[in-house]
Short mmCIF file of C-alpha atoms in Angstrom, two decimals:
data_model
loop_
_atom_site.label_atom_id
_atom_site.label_comp_id
_atom_site.label_asym_id
_atom_site.label_seq_id
_atom_site.Cartn_x
_atom_site.Cartn_y
_atom_site.Cartn_z
CA UNK A 1369 0.00 0.00 0.00
CA UNK A 1370 1.24 3.47 -0.89
CA UNK A 1371 2.25 5.85 1.88
CA UNK A 1372 -0.50 8.42 2.45
CA UNK A 1373 0.57 10.15 5.64
CA UNK A 1374 3.82 11.72 6.84
CA UNK A 1375 4.76 12.65 10.41
CA UNK A 1376 7.45 15.37 10.54
CA UNK A 1377 9.60 15.71 13.67
CA UNK A 1378 12.02 18.62 14.21
CA UNK A 1379 15.33 18.65 16.09
CA UNK A 1380 16.77 20.09 19.30
CA UNK A 1381 16.00 23.74 20.20
CA UNK A 1382 13.63 23.95 17.23
CA UNK A 1383 9.88 23.80 16.58
CA UNK A 1384 7.61 22.69 13.76
CA UNK A 1385 8.05 26.17 12.27
CA UNK A 1386 11.46 25.28 10.80
CA UNK A 1387 9.97 22.24 9.06
CA UNK A 1388 7.13 24.21 7.48
CA UNK A 1389 8.71 24.66 4.00
CA UNK A 1390 9.38 20.92 3.75
CA UNK A 1391 5.83 20.15 4.91
CA UNK A 1392 4.31 22.54 2.35
CA UNK A 1393 6.15 20.79 -0.48
CA UNK A 1394 5.00 17.37 0.71
CA UNK A 1395 1.41 18.58 0.99
CA UNK A 1396 1.59 19.75 -2.64
CA UNK A 1397 2.62 16.19 -3.52
CA UNK A 1398 -0.65 14.96 -1.99
CA UNK A 1399 0.57 13.68 1.39
CA UNK A 1400 -1.32 14.33 4.61
CA UNK A 1401 1.12 15.91 7.06
CA UNK A 1402 1.43 16.04 10.83
CA UNK A 1403 4.09 18.68 11.58
CA UNK A 1404 4.46 17.89 15.26
CA UNK A 1405 5.97 20.52 17.57
CA UNK A 1406 7.26 19.26 20.91
CA UNK A 1407 9.40 20.60 23.76
CA UNK A 1408 12.84 19.19 22.94
CA UNK A 1409 14.26 19.87 26.42
CA UNK A 1410 11.35 18.18 28.22
CA UNK A 1411 9.77 15.82 25.68
CA UNK A 1412 6.42 14.42 26.81
CA UNK A 1413 6.69 10.98 25.23
CA UNK A 1414 3.14 9.99 26.09
CA UNK A 1415 1.70 13.09 24.38
CA UNK A 1416 4.02 12.75 21.36
CA UNK A 1417 3.29 9.06 20.83
CA UNK A 1418 -0.45 9.61 21.32
CA UNK A 1419 -0.51 12.40 18.70
CA UNK A 1420 1.35 10.19 16.21
CA UNK A 1421 -0.96 7.23 16.87
CA UNK A 1422 -4.05 9.38 16.37
CA UNK A 1423 -2.71 10.78 13.09
CA UNK A 1424 -1.65 7.41 11.61
CA UNK A 1425 -5.08 5.88 12.27
CA UNK A 1426 -4.51 2.70 10.27
CA UNK A 1427 -2.91 4.32 7.21
CA UNK A 1428 0.54 3.57 5.72
CA UNK A 1429 2.78 6.28 7.13
CA UNK A 1430 6.35 7.59 6.94
CA UNK A 1431 8.27 9.54 9.55
CA UNK A 1432 10.51 12.35 8.26
CA UNK A 1433 12.77 13.62 11.03
CA UNK A 1434 15.57 16.14 11.50
CA UNK A 1435 18.35 15.47 14.00
CA UNK A 1436 16.96 14.58 17.47
CA UNK A 1437 13.56 13.99 15.83
CA UNK A 1438 14.95 10.74 14.42
CA UNK A 1439 15.74 9.54 17.95
CA UNK A 1440 12.21 10.45 19.06
CA UNK A 1441 10.94 8.41 16.09
CA UNK A 1442 13.01 5.44 17.26
CA UNK A 1443 11.54 5.73 20.76
CA UNK A 1444 8.08 5.78 19.20
CA UNK A 1445 8.77 2.53 17.30
CA UNK A 1446 10.22 0.95 20.45
CA UNK A 1447 6.95 1.76 22.21
CA UNK A 1448 5.27 -0.80 19.89
CA UNK A 1449 1.80 0.73 19.79
CA UNK A 1450 -0.72 -0.84 17.43
CA UNK A 1451 -0.48 2.17 15.09
CA UNK A 1452 3.34 2.08 14.96
CA UNK A 1453 3.12 -1.05 12.78
CA UNK A 1454 1.72 1.17 10.00
CA UNK A 1455 5.03 3.04 9.78
CA UNK A 1456 6.66 1.86 6.56
CA UNK A 1457 9.63 4.23 6.24
CA UNK A 1458 11.68 6.45 8.53
CA UNK A 1459 13.69 9.15 6.76
CA UNK A 1460 16.16 11.00 8.95
CA UNK A 1461 18.18 14.14 8.22
CA UNK A 1462 21.34 14.54 10.26
CA UNK A 1463 20.16 12.22 13.05
CA UNK A 1464 22.92 11.02 15.41
CA UNK A 1465 21.56 7.48 15.56
CA UNK A 1466 24.56 6.23 17.54
CA UNK A 1467 24.34 9.12 20.01
CA UNK A 1468 25.60 12.69 19.77
CA UNK A 1469 29.28 13.43 20.42
CA UNK A 1470 28.46 17.12 20.96
CA UNK A 1471 25.77 16.25 23.55
CA UNK A 1472 28.25 13.88 25.24
CA UNK A 1473 30.83 16.68 25.33
CA UNK A 1474 28.31 19.10 26.88
CA UNK A 1475 27.30 16.44 29.40
CA UNK A 1476 30.94 15.75 30.33
CA UNK A 1477 31.60 19.49 30.80
CA UNK A 1478 28.62 19.85 33.14
CA UNK A 1479 26.30 21.69 30.74
CA UNK A 1480 23.33 19.39 31.35
CA UNK A 1481 21.12 22.41 32.02
CA UNK A 1482 21.40 23.22 28.30
CA UNK A 1483 20.22 19.72 27.36
CA UNK A 1484 17.85 18.79 30.21
CA UNK A 1485 15.77 15.70 29.33
CA UNK A 1486 16.93 15.61 25.70
CA UNK A 1487 19.96 13.59 26.89
CA UNK A 1488 17.69 10.55 27.19
CA UNK A 1489 17.67 10.57 23.38
CA UNK A 1490 20.95 12.27 22.47
CA UNK A 1491 23.19 10.05 24.63
CA UNK A 1492 21.66 6.84 23.32
CA UNK A 1493 24.02 4.08 22.21
CA UNK A 1494 22.35 2.41 19.23
CA UNK A 1495 24.26 0.24 16.79
CA UNK A 1496 21.52 -1.29 14.65
CA UNK A 1497 18.03 -0.71 13.26
CA UNK A 1498 15.81 -3.62 14.36
CA UNK A 1499 12.44 -2.41 13.05
CA UNK A 1500 10.31 -3.49 10.08
CA UNK A 1501 10.04 0.12 8.94
CA UNK A 1502 12.90 0.87 6.56
CA UNK A 1503 15.45 3.48 7.65
CA UNK A 1504 16.83 5.96 5.12
CA UNK A 1505 19.54 8.04 6.78
CA UNK A 1506 20.51 11.34 5.16
CA UNK A 1507 23.75 12.95 6.29
CA UNK A 1508 25.67 16.13 5.50
CA UNK A 1509 29.43 16.58 5.09
CA UNK A 1510 29.71 20.40 5.06
CA UNK A 1511 31.28 20.99 8.49
CA UNK A 1512 29.87 24.38 9.50
CA UNK A 1513 29.63 24.31 13.30
CA UNK A 1514 31.41 23.15 16.45
CA UNK A 1515 32.26 19.62 15.42
CA UNK A 1516 35.48 20.45 13.49
CA UNK A 1517 36.80 22.08 16.69
CA UNK A 1518 35.84 19.13 18.89
CA UNK A 1519 36.99 16.37 16.54
CA UNK A 1520 39.71 17.58 14.22
CA UNK A 1521 39.88 15.70 10.94
CA UNK A 1522 36.42 14.21 11.36
CA UNK A 1523 33.70 14.18 8.70
CA UNK A 1524 30.52 15.90 9.84
CA UNK A 1525 27.75 18.35 9.00
CA UNK A 1526 29.22 20.67 11.63
CA UNK A 1527 27.00 19.27 14.39
CA UNK A 1528 26.68 15.52 13.78
CA UNK A 1529 29.48 13.17 12.79
CA UNK A 1530 28.95 11.21 9.58
CA UNK A 1531 29.65 8.01 11.51
CA UNK A 1532 26.83 8.81 13.96
CA UNK A 1533 24.29 8.73 11.12
CA UNK A 1534 25.04 5.11 10.17
CA UNK A 1535 23.42 1.99 11.62
CA UNK A 1536 23.54 -1.68 10.75
CA UNK A 1537 20.26 -2.69 9.15
CA UNK A 1538 19.45 0.68 7.56
CA UNK A 1539 18.07 0.53 4.01
CA UNK A 1540 20.18 3.39 2.66
CA UNK A 1541 22.71 6.03 3.69
CA UNK A 1542 22.93 9.14 1.52
CA UNK A 1543 25.41 11.99 1.95
CA UNK A 1544 24.85 15.52 0.65
CA UNK A 1545 27.39 18.38 0.75
CA UNK A 1546 25.28 20.32 3.23
CA UNK A 1547 25.46 21.50 6.84
CA UNK A 1548 23.23 20.30 9.66
CA UNK A 1549 20.46 22.88 9.32
CA UNK A 1550 20.64 23.64 5.59
CA UNK A 1551 19.68 20.07 4.68
CA UNK A 1552 16.13 20.85 5.91
CA UNK A 1553 15.78 23.46 3.15
CA UNK A 1554 17.75 21.78 0.35
CA UNK A 1555 15.98 21.16 -2.96
CA UNK A 1556 18.21 18.11 -3.55
CA UNK A 1557 17.24 16.59 -0.22
CA UNK A 1558 13.56 17.38 -0.83
CA UNK A 1559 13.67 15.58 -4.20
CA UNK A 1560 15.33 12.57 -2.58
CA UNK A 1561 12.67 12.46 0.18
CA UNK A 1562 9.88 12.63 -2.41
CA UNK A 1563 11.51 9.82 -4.37
CA UNK A 1564 11.69 7.64 -1.25
CA UNK A 1565 8.09 8.34 -0.26
CA UNK A 1566 6.78 7.48 -3.73
CA UNK A 1567 8.98 4.39 -4.13
CA UNK A 1568 7.17 1.06 -3.93
CA UNK A 1569 8.04 -1.23 -1.03
#
């Protein structure tokens, strides 16, 4: 069955507002969109998961997530609600699936107040993707941000290491020459997302 609905999840310190251009383009393609805003520093998992369940409502669905949003999506799938089995594809943009080196650095330096409850997601230690939903991980390699200072010689989008975006069991890993935030607004990335959403299982 073709994907009809798309849940969009933003990243740390952001809101659904930043995902609005991407959502508008997907709506023009005929998808029903839930652009879900949530408090990234104090995520209410019960409220987030309930909103996603209600939106899916027995329809083939994809999750399109930026950064920490991809880790929230994973937590949703781990929750194993009845509706979560309708999720066919998870498309992540700059998600540190293996855990965030920058968040770890902030944690180690005692800056937990800047991360609060987001560390439950950002300090996760995942190595594989065990779900039926296929994972398509999009990464950037334009290092505009703190990461080149923290890890000299590393490949990153400036915020997330390229290595952090890879997991065993993912369906595809695609790298664009973009920074962490600009990939949300990239025409190239948008075309790739549309291609994945319209691709038969």
